[in-house]
Short mmCIF file of C-alpha atoms and ligand atoms in Angstrom, two decimals:
data_model
loop_
_atom_site.label_atom_id
_atom_site.label_comp_id
_atom_site.label_asym_id
_atom_site.label_seq_id
_atom_site.Cartn_x
_atom_site.Cartn_y
_atom_site.Cartn_z
CA MET A 18 10.89 -149.21 -72.88
CA PRO A 19 10.71 -145.38 -74.10
CA SER A 20 7.01 -144.45 -74.51
CA ARG A 21 5.06 -143.95 -78.14
CA ARG A 22 5.64 -139.72 -76.86
CA ALA A 23 8.82 -140.31 -76.07
CA PHE A 24 9.94 -141.33 -79.55
CA LEU A 25 7.75 -138.57 -81.32
CA LEU A 26 9.69 -136.18 -78.83
CA ALA A 27 13.44 -137.55 -80.29
CA GLY A 28 11.64 -137.55 -83.95
CA ALA A 29 10.82 -133.76 -83.62
CA ALA A 30 14.47 -132.91 -81.94
CA LEU A 31 15.55 -134.81 -84.96
CA GLY A 32 13.43 -133.31 -87.36
CA THR A 33 12.25 -136.06 -88.19
CA GLY A 34 8.81 -136.28 -86.24
CA ALA A 35 6.76 -135.69 -89.52
CA VAL A 36 7.70 -138.99 -91.27
CA LEU A 37 6.31 -140.99 -88.11
CA ALA A 38 3.35 -142.73 -89.57
CA PRO A 39 0.68 -142.79 -87.05
CA SER A 40 0.97 -146.14 -85.09
CA ARG A 41 -1.97 -148.35 -83.61
CA THR A 42 0.42 -149.98 -81.38
CA SER A 43 3.32 -148.63 -79.08
CA GLU A 44 6.54 -148.94 -80.69
CA ALA A 45 8.62 -152.00 -79.95
CA ARG A 46 12.20 -150.09 -80.07
CA VAL A 47 15.13 -151.57 -77.52
CA LEU A 48 17.63 -149.32 -78.61
CA PRO A 49 17.45 -145.69 -78.99
CA ALA A 50 17.66 -144.99 -82.92
CA ALA A 51 21.13 -143.22 -83.30
CA VAL A 52 20.61 -140.93 -86.10
CA ALA A 53 17.67 -139.78 -88.20
CA PRO A 54 16.54 -143.12 -90.68
CA ARG A 55 18.62 -143.64 -93.54
CA THR A 56 15.93 -144.12 -96.38
CA VAL A 57 16.20 -147.05 -98.84
CA ALA A 58 14.40 -147.33 -101.99
CA LEU A 59 13.18 -151.24 -102.74
CA SER A 60 11.71 -151.25 -105.88
CA ALA A 61 10.32 -154.82 -106.91
CA ARG A 62 10.25 -155.43 -110.69
CA GLU A 63 10.51 -158.39 -113.30
CA MET A 64 14.13 -159.22 -114.64
CA ASP A 65 16.05 -161.67 -116.70
CA LEU A 66 18.32 -164.25 -115.11
CA HIS A 67 20.00 -167.19 -116.77
CA LEU A 68 19.29 -169.38 -114.04
CA LEU A 69 20.03 -172.81 -116.30
CA GLY A 70 23.31 -171.68 -117.76
CA SER A 71 24.76 -168.78 -119.74
CA ASP A 72 24.35 -170.80 -123.03
CA LYS A 73 20.58 -171.70 -122.08
CA PRO A 74 17.38 -169.48 -122.05
CA ALA A 75 16.79 -167.20 -119.31
CA THR A 76 14.31 -167.11 -116.98
CA ARG A 77 11.90 -164.02 -116.22
CA ILE A 78 12.34 -163.59 -112.55
CA TYR A 79 11.29 -161.20 -109.74
CA ALA A 80 14.02 -159.48 -107.77
CA TYR A 81 14.01 -155.58 -105.74
CA ASP A 82 16.38 -153.72 -107.44
CA GLY A 83 17.51 -155.69 -110.30
CA GLU A 84 19.53 -157.89 -108.07
CA LEU A 85 18.68 -161.15 -107.19
CA PHE A 86 18.64 -161.54 -103.27
CA ARG A 87 19.37 -157.68 -102.78
CA LEU A 88 21.74 -157.34 -99.68
CA ILE A 89 21.40 -154.83 -97.54
CA ARG A 90 23.74 -153.91 -94.46
CA ALA A 91 22.48 -151.75 -91.65
CA LYS A 92 24.16 -151.35 -87.96
CA ARG A 93 23.14 -152.54 -84.97
CA GLY A 94 20.49 -149.52 -83.64
CA ASP A 95 20.01 -148.23 -87.06
CA GLU A 96 16.30 -147.36 -88.24
CA LEU A 97 16.07 -147.47 -92.10
CA GLU A 98 12.83 -146.40 -94.01
CA PHE A 99 11.97 -148.41 -97.13
CA THR A 100 10.06 -147.03 -99.92
CA PHE A 101 8.46 -150.01 -101.10
CA ASP A 102 7.72 -149.57 -104.92
CA ASN A 103 5.90 -152.26 -106.31
CA HIS A 104 6.78 -152.54 -110.09
CA LEU A 105 5.54 -156.33 -110.14
CA PRO A 106 2.34 -157.29 -112.48
CA GLU A 107 0.85 -158.55 -108.89
CA ALA A 108 -0.12 -157.31 -105.60
CA SER A 109 2.73 -157.38 -102.70
CA THR A 110 3.96 -156.26 -99.54
CA VAL A 111 7.40 -156.62 -98.23
CA HIS A 112 7.78 -158.50 -94.56
CA PHE A 113 11.11 -157.83 -92.81
CA HIS A 114 11.46 -161.51 -91.63
CA GLY A 115 12.59 -161.89 -87.63
CA ILE A 116 12.94 -158.29 -87.16
CA ARG A 117 11.47 -156.78 -83.89
CA MET A 118 9.47 -154.03 -85.10
CA PRO A 119 5.97 -151.94 -84.79
CA ASN A 120 3.41 -154.15 -86.22
CA GLU A 121 1.90 -151.64 -88.51
CA TYR A 122 5.08 -152.14 -90.62
CA ASP A 123 4.79 -156.12 -90.57
CA GLY A 124 3.67 -156.43 -94.26
CA VAL A 125 0.54 -158.71 -93.43
CA PRO A 126 -1.69 -157.81 -95.89
CA THR A 127 -5.40 -156.89 -93.57
CA LEU A 128 -3.80 -157.89 -90.92
CA THR A 129 -1.14 -155.17 -90.61
CA GLN A 130 -1.64 -153.18 -93.68
CA PRO A 131 -3.23 -153.05 -97.44
CA VAL A 132 -1.52 -154.62 -100.40
CA VAL A 133 0.38 -152.80 -102.43
CA ALA A 134 -1.31 -152.94 -105.85
CA PRO A 135 0.91 -153.10 -109.05
CA GLY A 136 2.39 -148.97 -109.22
CA GLY A 137 1.64 -148.53 -105.64
CA ARG A 138 3.78 -147.47 -102.91
CA PHE A 139 4.06 -148.06 -98.81
CA THR A 140 7.06 -147.07 -96.54
CA TYR A 141 8.10 -149.18 -93.89
CA ARG A 142 10.21 -147.77 -91.07
CA ILE A 143 12.09 -150.72 -89.27
CA PRO A 144 13.94 -150.56 -86.51
CA PHE A 145 17.30 -152.83 -86.44
CA ASP A 146 17.84 -153.66 -82.53
CA ASP A 147 19.27 -157.12 -83.23
CA PRO A 148 22.57 -157.82 -85.13
CA GLY A 149 22.67 -160.94 -87.27
CA THR A 150 21.50 -162.41 -90.54
CA PHE A 151 18.00 -161.62 -91.69
CA PHE A 152 15.92 -161.22 -94.75
CA PHE A 153 13.07 -159.86 -96.11
CA HIS A 154 10.21 -161.33 -98.79
CA PRO A 155 6.70 -160.48 -99.97
CA HIS A 156 3.62 -161.49 -98.08
CA CYS A 157 1.15 -162.14 -100.53
CA ASP A 158 1.33 -164.99 -102.95
CA GLU A 159 4.53 -166.42 -101.48
CA THR A 160 4.44 -169.37 -103.02
CA GLY A 161 4.32 -167.61 -107.17
CA GLN A 162 6.42 -164.53 -105.91
CA VAL A 163 9.05 -165.86 -103.60
CA GLY A 164 9.39 -168.94 -106.27
CA ARG A 165 10.36 -166.40 -108.96
CA GLY A 166 12.89 -165.23 -106.41
CA LEU A 167 11.78 -162.35 -104.59
CA ALA A 168 13.49 -162.19 -101.50
CA GLY A 169 16.38 -159.61 -100.20
CA VAL A 170 19.17 -160.41 -97.82
CA LEU A 171 19.54 -157.99 -94.42
CA ILE A 172 22.59 -158.24 -92.46
CA VAL A 173 22.71 -155.89 -89.38
CA GLU A 174 26.09 -155.75 -88.18
CA ASP A 175 27.35 -155.41 -84.65
CA ALA A 176 30.74 -153.45 -83.73
CA ARG A 177 30.96 -155.56 -80.68
CA ASP A 178 31.35 -158.73 -83.19
CA PRO A 179 34.98 -160.72 -83.04
CA LYS A 180 36.97 -160.30 -85.90
CA PHE A 181 36.79 -162.63 -89.13
CA ASP A 182 39.36 -162.71 -91.97
CA ALA A 183 36.90 -163.25 -94.82
CA GLU A 184 33.07 -163.74 -94.72
CA HIS A 185 30.52 -165.19 -97.16
CA ILE A 186 26.94 -165.04 -97.68
CA PHE A 187 24.98 -167.98 -99.30
CA CYS A 188 21.68 -168.00 -100.28
CA LEU A 189 20.16 -171.42 -101.01
CA LYS A 190 17.04 -171.54 -103.40
CA ASP A 191 15.62 -174.46 -105.63
CA TRP A 192 13.71 -173.13 -108.80
CA ARG A 193 10.74 -175.02 -110.48
CA LEU A 194 12.30 -174.64 -114.18
CA ALA A 195 11.56 -176.41 -117.45
CA GLU A 196 14.41 -176.91 -119.84
CA ASP A 197 13.28 -173.53 -121.86
CA GLY A 198 13.78 -171.53 -118.52
CA SER A 199 9.76 -171.21 -118.48
CA TYR A 200 8.34 -172.31 -114.54
CA LEU A 201 6.73 -175.48 -113.97
CA ALA A 202 3.67 -175.06 -111.76
CA MET A 203 5.15 -173.78 -108.44
CA SER A 204 2.48 -175.87 -106.62
CA GLU A 205 1.28 -179.37 -107.11
CA PRO A 206 -1.88 -180.63 -105.08
CA ASP A 207 0.38 -183.74 -104.08
CA GLY A 208 3.42 -181.29 -102.76
CA ALA A 209 1.10 -178.67 -101.24
CA SER A 210 -1.15 -181.57 -99.40
CA LYS A 211 2.31 -183.27 -98.28
CA ALA A 212 6.38 -182.43 -98.11
CA GLY A 213 6.01 -179.47 -100.37
CA THR A 214 6.79 -179.21 -104.33
CA TYR A 215 10.48 -179.46 -104.84
CA GLY A 216 12.14 -177.68 -107.26
CA ALA A 217 14.91 -179.47 -109.23
CA THR A 218 17.09 -176.83 -110.13
CA ARG A 219 19.20 -175.84 -107.17
CA THR A 220 21.23 -172.75 -106.65
CA VAL A 221 23.56 -170.77 -104.38
CA ASN A 222 23.37 -167.31 -104.95
CA GLY A 223 21.52 -167.77 -108.15
CA VAL A 224 24.48 -170.24 -109.57
CA PRO A 225 24.96 -174.42 -109.42
CA ALA A 226 27.88 -174.01 -106.85
CA LEU A 227 30.82 -171.43 -106.03
CA ASP A 228 34.13 -171.77 -106.41
CA LEU A 229 35.84 -169.70 -103.85
CA LYS A 230 39.25 -168.85 -102.29
CA ALA A 231 39.96 -167.80 -98.81
CA PRO A 232 43.38 -167.18 -97.06
CA ALA A 233 45.00 -170.47 -95.26
CA ASN A 234 44.50 -171.05 -91.67
CA SER A 235 42.12 -168.20 -91.69
CA ASP A 236 38.82 -167.89 -89.47
CA VAL A 237 35.61 -167.24 -92.16
CA ARG A 238 32.20 -166.39 -91.19
CA LEU A 239 29.23 -168.31 -93.39
CA ARG A 240 26.05 -166.53 -93.28
CA ILE A 241 24.00 -169.36 -94.66
CA LEU A 242 20.41 -168.42 -95.54
CA ASN A 243 17.71 -171.48 -96.32
CA LEU A 244 15.54 -168.92 -99.03
CA ASP A 245 13.85 -171.81 -100.36
CA SER A 246 10.09 -172.39 -100.49
CA THR A 247 10.10 -176.06 -99.38
CA ARG A 248 13.34 -177.53 -98.97
CA VAL A 249 14.90 -178.87 -95.47
CA MET A 250 18.42 -179.16 -95.68
CA ASP A 251 21.23 -180.56 -93.58
CA LEU A 252 23.91 -177.93 -93.80
CA GLY A 253 27.49 -179.87 -93.03
CA VAL A 254 30.87 -178.95 -93.41
CA GLU A 255 33.70 -181.01 -94.80
CA GLY A 256 37.61 -180.39 -94.34
CA ALA A 257 37.47 -177.66 -92.04
CA GLU A 258 36.84 -177.59 -88.46
CA ALA A 259 33.20 -175.58 -87.68
CA ALA A 260 31.01 -174.23 -85.42
CA LEU A 261 27.80 -172.89 -85.33
CA ILE A 262 27.79 -169.66 -83.75
CA ALA A 263 24.25 -167.96 -84.59
CA VAL A 264 20.58 -169.28 -85.54
CA ASP A 265 18.30 -166.99 -87.20
CA GLY A 266 20.67 -164.02 -86.52
CA HIS A 267 20.78 -164.98 -82.46
CA ALA A 268 24.47 -165.59 -81.08
CA LEU A 269 24.26 -169.05 -79.15
CA PRO A 270 27.61 -170.60 -77.38
CA PRO A 271 29.51 -171.95 -80.27
CA ILE A 272 28.69 -175.54 -80.75
CA PRO A 273 31.51 -177.48 -82.83
CA LEU A 274 29.14 -178.99 -86.11
CA ASP A 275 30.72 -182.40 -85.07
CA LYS A 276 29.30 -182.24 -81.53
CA LEU A 277 25.52 -181.85 -83.38
CA PRO A 278 23.78 -185.11 -84.36
CA ASP A 279 24.88 -186.57 -87.77
CA SER A 280 27.48 -183.47 -87.55
CA ILE A 281 24.93 -181.58 -89.32
CA TRP A 282 22.29 -178.35 -88.63
CA ARG A 283 18.99 -179.58 -90.31
CA PHE A 284 17.30 -176.33 -91.17
CA GLY A 285 14.20 -175.14 -93.25
CA PRO A 286 12.72 -172.58 -95.26
CA ALA A 287 13.57 -169.10 -93.74
CA GLN A 288 15.86 -170.34 -91.28
CA ARG A 289 19.62 -168.75 -91.36
CA ILE A 290 23.17 -170.15 -89.39
CA ASP A 291 26.04 -168.44 -88.78
CA LEU A 292 29.12 -170.64 -88.99
CA HIS A 293 32.37 -170.06 -87.90
CA ILE A 294 35.02 -172.26 -90.27
CA ARG A 295 38.97 -172.03 -89.75
CA MET A 296 40.67 -172.73 -93.01
CA PRO A 297 42.77 -175.55 -93.77
CA GLU A 298 46.33 -175.44 -94.98
CA VAL A 299 47.31 -173.97 -98.46
CA GLY A 300 45.90 -175.99 -101.43
CA LYS A 301 43.49 -178.04 -99.38
CA SER A 302 40.14 -176.94 -99.75
CA VAL A 303 36.60 -177.11 -97.67
CA GLN A 304 33.18 -178.25 -99.02
CA ILE A 305 29.82 -177.06 -97.86
CA GLY A 306 26.76 -178.75 -98.73
CA ASP A 307 23.55 -180.43 -98.40
CA TYR A 308 23.51 -183.45 -96.97
CA ARG A 309 19.89 -184.60 -96.84
CA ALA A 310 19.42 -185.04 -100.40
CA ALA A 311 19.91 -188.41 -101.65
CA ASN A 312 22.61 -186.80 -104.15
CA ILE A 313 24.35 -184.29 -101.48
CA TYR A 314 24.37 -180.79 -102.76
CA HIS A 315 27.80 -179.46 -102.50
CA PHE A 316 27.19 -175.93 -103.05
CA ALA A 317 30.41 -174.17 -102.12
CA THR A 318 34.14 -175.09 -102.34
CA LEU A 319 36.56 -172.72 -100.50
CA THR A 320 40.24 -173.64 -101.76
CA ALA A 321 42.69 -172.36 -99.06
CA GLU A 322 45.41 -169.75 -100.53
CA PRO A 323 48.83 -168.72 -99.27
CA SER A 324 48.41 -166.23 -96.10
CA SER A 325 50.39 -165.16 -93.30
CA ARG A 326 48.20 -166.78 -90.85
CA SER A 327 49.74 -169.98 -89.18
CA LYS A 328 48.17 -173.43 -88.15
CA ARG A 329 47.09 -173.05 -84.81
CA PRO A 330 44.37 -174.67 -82.54
CA PHE A 331 40.56 -173.87 -83.63
CA ARG A 332 38.53 -172.03 -80.66
CA ALA A 333 35.30 -170.92 -81.84
CA LEU A 334 34.96 -167.27 -81.71
CA ALA A 335 31.88 -166.54 -79.93
CA LEU A 336 29.56 -163.49 -80.90
CA PRO A 337 28.03 -161.44 -78.23
CA PRO A 338 25.05 -162.76 -76.40
CA PRO A 339 21.92 -161.54 -77.67
CA LYS A 340 20.03 -158.95 -75.58
CA LEU A 341 16.35 -159.96 -76.41
CA PRO A 342 13.46 -159.85 -73.99
CA GLN A 343 13.68 -162.87 -71.58
CA PRO A 344 10.40 -164.68 -71.32
CA ASP A 345 10.12 -165.45 -67.05
CA LEU A 346 9.32 -169.38 -67.51
CA LYS A 347 8.02 -169.80 -64.14
CA ARG A 348 5.40 -167.57 -64.39
CA ALA A 349 4.92 -167.80 -67.97
CA GLU A 350 1.30 -168.96 -69.19
CA ARG A 351 1.22 -172.11 -71.56
CA LEU A 352 -0.47 -173.00 -74.48
CA THR A 353 -0.41 -175.69 -76.83
CA PHE A 354 -0.69 -175.60 -80.39
CA THR A 355 -1.01 -178.67 -83.08
CA LEU A 356 0.18 -178.72 -86.70
CA GLN A 357 -2.41 -181.25 -88.70
CA GLN A 358 -3.96 -181.80 -91.81
CA ALA A 359 -7.05 -179.79 -92.38
CA THR A 360 -8.99 -183.37 -93.11
CA ASP A 361 -7.94 -184.74 -89.56
CA ALA A 362 -8.70 -181.88 -87.71
CA ALA A 363 -12.43 -181.13 -88.99
CA VAL A 364 -11.63 -177.46 -89.12
CA LYS A 365 -14.02 -175.40 -87.01
CA GLU A 366 -16.19 -173.26 -89.50
CA VAL A 367 -16.29 -170.46 -86.99
CA GLY A 368 -14.63 -167.22 -87.71
CA LEU A 369 -15.02 -163.62 -88.35
CA PRO A 370 -18.63 -162.73 -89.97
CA PRO A 371 -17.90 -162.70 -93.89
CA ASP A 372 -19.08 -159.05 -93.95
CA ASP A 373 -16.42 -158.07 -91.51
CA PRO A 374 -13.95 -156.03 -93.31
CA LEU A 375 -10.89 -157.58 -92.02
CA ALA A 376 -12.04 -161.06 -93.52
CA LYS A 377 -13.66 -159.44 -96.84
CA ALA A 378 -10.34 -157.29 -97.43
CA LEU A 379 -8.33 -160.77 -97.16
CA ILE A 380 -10.38 -162.50 -100.18
CA ASP A 381 -10.11 -159.29 -101.97
CA THR A 382 -6.49 -158.98 -101.75
CA LEU A 383 -5.75 -162.39 -103.31
CA CYS A 384 -3.35 -162.71 -100.64
CA VAL A 385 -4.62 -166.44 -100.00
CA GLY A 386 -4.42 -169.54 -101.46
CA SER A 387 -7.03 -171.94 -103.08
CA THR A 388 -7.20 -174.89 -101.40
CA THR A 389 -7.11 -176.00 -97.30
CA TYR A 390 -5.02 -178.99 -96.57
CA TRP A 391 -3.44 -177.65 -93.14
CA ALA A 392 -4.83 -176.40 -90.03
CA ILE A 393 -3.22 -175.08 -86.48
CA SER A 394 -5.21 -176.66 -83.77
CA GLN A 395 -8.52 -176.96 -85.95
CA GLU A 396 -8.47 -173.50 -87.56
CA SER A 397 -7.18 -172.74 -91.27
CA TRP A 398 -6.34 -169.58 -92.55
CA PRO A 399 -8.74 -168.92 -95.12
CA THR A 400 -8.44 -169.93 -98.99
CA GLY A 401 -10.56 -169.86 -101.84
CA GLU A 402 -14.15 -168.43 -101.28
CA LYS A 403 -13.85 -169.10 -97.56
CA ARG A 404 -14.14 -165.85 -96.10
CA ASN A 405 -13.94 -166.89 -92.20
CA LEU A 406 -10.63 -165.36 -91.40
CA PRO A 407 -10.59 -167.60 -87.89
CA PRO A 408 -10.27 -165.56 -84.84
CA PRO A 409 -7.02 -165.00 -83.24
CA LEU A 410 -5.26 -168.48 -82.05
CA ALA A 411 -5.03 -166.47 -78.56
CA LYS A 412 -5.18 -163.10 -77.08
CA LEU A 413 -2.30 -162.31 -75.36
CA GLY A 414 -1.09 -159.74 -72.72
CA GLU A 415 1.77 -157.17 -73.66
CA GLY A 416 5.05 -157.65 -71.85
CA ARG A 417 3.93 -161.11 -70.40
CA SER A 418 5.56 -164.23 -70.76
CA TYR A 419 4.27 -167.41 -72.88
CA ARG A 420 5.44 -171.16 -73.20
CA VAL A 421 4.07 -172.51 -76.58
CA THR A 422 4.24 -175.94 -77.06
CA ILE A 423 4.21 -176.69 -80.61
CA LYS A 424 2.78 -180.57 -81.58
CA ASN A 425 3.56 -181.85 -85.24
CA GLY A 426 0.73 -184.33 -85.70
CA THR A 427 1.73 -184.78 -89.23
CA ARG A 428 4.05 -187.09 -91.40
CA TYR A 429 6.12 -184.07 -92.37
CA PRO A 430 8.52 -181.41 -91.11
CA HIS A 431 7.08 -177.83 -90.47
CA PRO A 432 9.44 -174.78 -90.33
CA VAL A 433 7.30 -173.04 -87.59
CA HIS A 434 7.56 -169.21 -87.32
CA LEU A 435 6.45 -166.00 -85.55
CA HIS A 436 6.13 -162.61 -86.85
CA GLY A 437 7.90 -159.99 -84.46
CA HIS A 438 9.61 -161.94 -81.83
CA ALA A 439 12.50 -163.56 -81.23
CA PHE A 440 11.58 -166.52 -79.00
CA ALA A 441 13.89 -168.96 -77.31
CA VAL A 442 13.66 -172.54 -78.03
CA ILE A 443 14.00 -174.08 -74.90
CA ASP A 444 13.02 -177.99 -75.22
CA SER A 445 12.30 -180.72 -78.21
CA SER A 446 11.02 -184.30 -77.61
CA SER A 447 13.68 -185.48 -79.54
CA GLY A 448 16.45 -183.42 -77.51
CA ARG A 449 17.96 -182.44 -80.85
CA LEU A 450 17.76 -178.65 -80.18
CA PRO A 451 20.20 -176.73 -78.38
CA LYS A 452 18.58 -173.77 -76.31
CA HIS A 453 18.91 -170.99 -78.62
CA PHE A 454 16.79 -167.88 -79.70
CA ALA A 455 14.95 -167.92 -83.23
CA ASP A 456 12.10 -166.91 -85.35
CA THR A 457 11.88 -169.72 -86.91
CA VAL A 458 11.68 -173.47 -85.41
CA LEU A 459 11.89 -176.64 -87.76
CA VAL A 460 9.20 -179.14 -86.02
CA GLN A 461 10.02 -182.57 -87.56
CA PRO A 462 7.04 -185.44 -87.52
CA ASP A 463 5.89 -186.43 -84.17
CA GLU A 464 8.14 -183.86 -82.43
CA THR A 465 6.81 -181.52 -79.82
CA VAL A 466 9.00 -178.17 -79.20
CA GLU A 467 8.28 -175.70 -76.66
CA ILE A 468 9.26 -171.90 -77.50
CA ALA A 469 8.86 -169.09 -74.99
CA PHE A 470 8.93 -165.38 -75.54
CA VAL A 471 7.51 -161.93 -74.04
CA ALA A 472 4.45 -161.29 -76.21
CA ALA A 473 5.11 -157.38 -78.04
CA PRO A 474 1.76 -155.58 -79.12
CA GLY A 475 0.27 -155.84 -82.02
CA ASP A 476 -1.03 -158.68 -84.59
CA TRP A 477 1.06 -161.40 -85.31
CA VAL A 478 0.95 -163.94 -87.91
CA PHE A 479 2.20 -167.77 -86.75
CA HIS A 480 2.34 -169.53 -89.86
CA CYS A 481 4.26 -172.80 -91.37
CA HIS A 482 7.27 -171.29 -93.56
CA ILE A 483 7.02 -173.97 -96.54
CA LEU A 484 4.98 -171.39 -98.51
CA GLU A 485 2.59 -174.08 -99.85
CA HIS A 486 1.44 -175.36 -96.16
CA MET A 487 1.32 -171.67 -95.07
CA GLU A 488 -1.21 -170.62 -98.10
CA THR A 489 -3.01 -173.89 -97.80
CA GLY A 490 -4.04 -173.03 -94.26
CA MET A 491 -1.53 -173.47 -91.67
CA MET A 492 -1.16 -170.11 -90.43
CA GLY A 493 -2.77 -168.40 -87.41
CA TRP A 494 -2.38 -165.06 -85.35
CA PHE A 495 -1.91 -163.85 -81.98
CA ARG A 496 -3.45 -160.64 -80.75
CA VAL A 497 -1.21 -158.97 -78.27
CA VAL A 498 -2.53 -156.25 -76.21
CU1 LIG B 11 9.13 -165.34 -93.47
CU2 LIG B 11 5.20 -164.83 -92.47
O1 LIG B 11 7.37 -165.03 -92.97
CU1 LIG B 12 4.45 -176.78 -92.71
#
C-alpha cells in the first residue's frame, strides 16, 4: 500500500498537492489515482416535489442539487472532490456509504469532522477503488434528513464488467406524509423502540411505481437500493429468470433468485443489490416487488418490446470478483457484540468525561437523538443530555484481521453497518446468507451473523441502519491504530 508521502508526491507531480487536506490517518487507497480529482459540487437544499400525485399538494423535501436521489457516476480508480454546500436550515454532513476511504472524509460529526452549519462548506476527497452500487447521505439528524429524502446514488463503473443490454436503477423509499403533503412525525416512540416508524407512501425513484420497456430476450442489469429509513424488504422478481450478481456493490458468484430461500433477497435500509434479469418474449412483462409486506408492493414492471435478440438459455453474467483486503480467518482475532434493548442491557454509565471535547462537541452539534432505547453490548451512543460518548467498542490494529460475531438479542431485525470497510459475511446461524462481501448485513431476530475484515486506520462507527435505532443508541465505534 503506498504511503502517505508517496501520495503527496504523486499529488504534487500532478499539480494537485496543494488541495490535499492534512490527514490524521494514512491513506486507504488501493489503486493509484489515475488522474487529478474531478470536482463535483454538491449542495443540499429544500425543494418541492409532488409525492402524492401531480394533482395533490407538493411536499417540501431535502435534496442534493435539486434532484431527488442525485446520481453520480464515477469510474473505478477515480478520485472525486466533493464540495459540499449546506443550504439546509439545519446542520448536516455527507457520508459516502460503503466506500473505503481516508477516515477524515467519513462524515461522522465530531468523530471525523465538525458539522457543516447552514451556509457552511466542507470538501470531501473520495477515492473509488471498488466498483458497484453505492449511495451517500447525511450523518446528522438522519431520521429527519433522510426521512425528507436527502440521499444520492453513486455508481462506480468498471470497464471489466460484462455487457448488459440495458440498466435500471431503483431507489426505494417510503415517506411519512399526511394528505396535505406535510410530514407526519418522522419518529414515534412506539416505532423507535420497536421495528421503526414506517412510512405509508411507498415510492420508487419518487413515484408510486414505474412502467418501463426493455428489449425482448435482452440482458438487463438492475441496481436496487433500499434507501428507506426503516423498512426491511423481500425483493423478488416474477416473469423473468433472474440472478443476484452483487450485494452492496460487491460482486458474488451469481445466485439464481429461485435458489434463494423463498426466492427472495431480504434486505434492510442501506443495503443494495444488483440483479441480472433476462427479459421474456415480446409483449410479456416482468414484475419486481417487495413481497414482505402483507400487500405485495410491485414497484416496477418491465414489458418486453421487439428486439433482434432471440430466445436462448439463461446464464447469469458474472461481474469480476471484488479486489478487497482478504481477512486471514485462521489468525483473526475474535470479537462478539450483542444488539440489545437499552433496558435489558443496563447500559454502563462509563464514557468519556463530560468535559472531554469530543463528548461535548457531540451534544452541541445536535447530531444525537433524544431518547435511549438501544445498545450494543451494554453501550449506547449518547442521546439527549447524556454527554457520555462511550469508549470505543474495541481498539483494533491497522492491517490486522478480525472476526466479529453479531448477536441479535432483540425481537426486531437490524441492518448493521460498519463504516470504511467492506467486510466478508462468513456465517449466519440461520444458514440463510451466502458468503459475500458487504458493508451492511441484516441480522434477524435470534440470529447470529459472523463477519470478518482487515481493519483500516481511523475511528469508524458501527451501527444499525434503521435510522431511529441508530439515533436512540444502537451505535458504537472502533478505533483502529
Ligand atoms: Cu449509511 Cu453511518 O451510514
Ligand atoms: Cu436496528
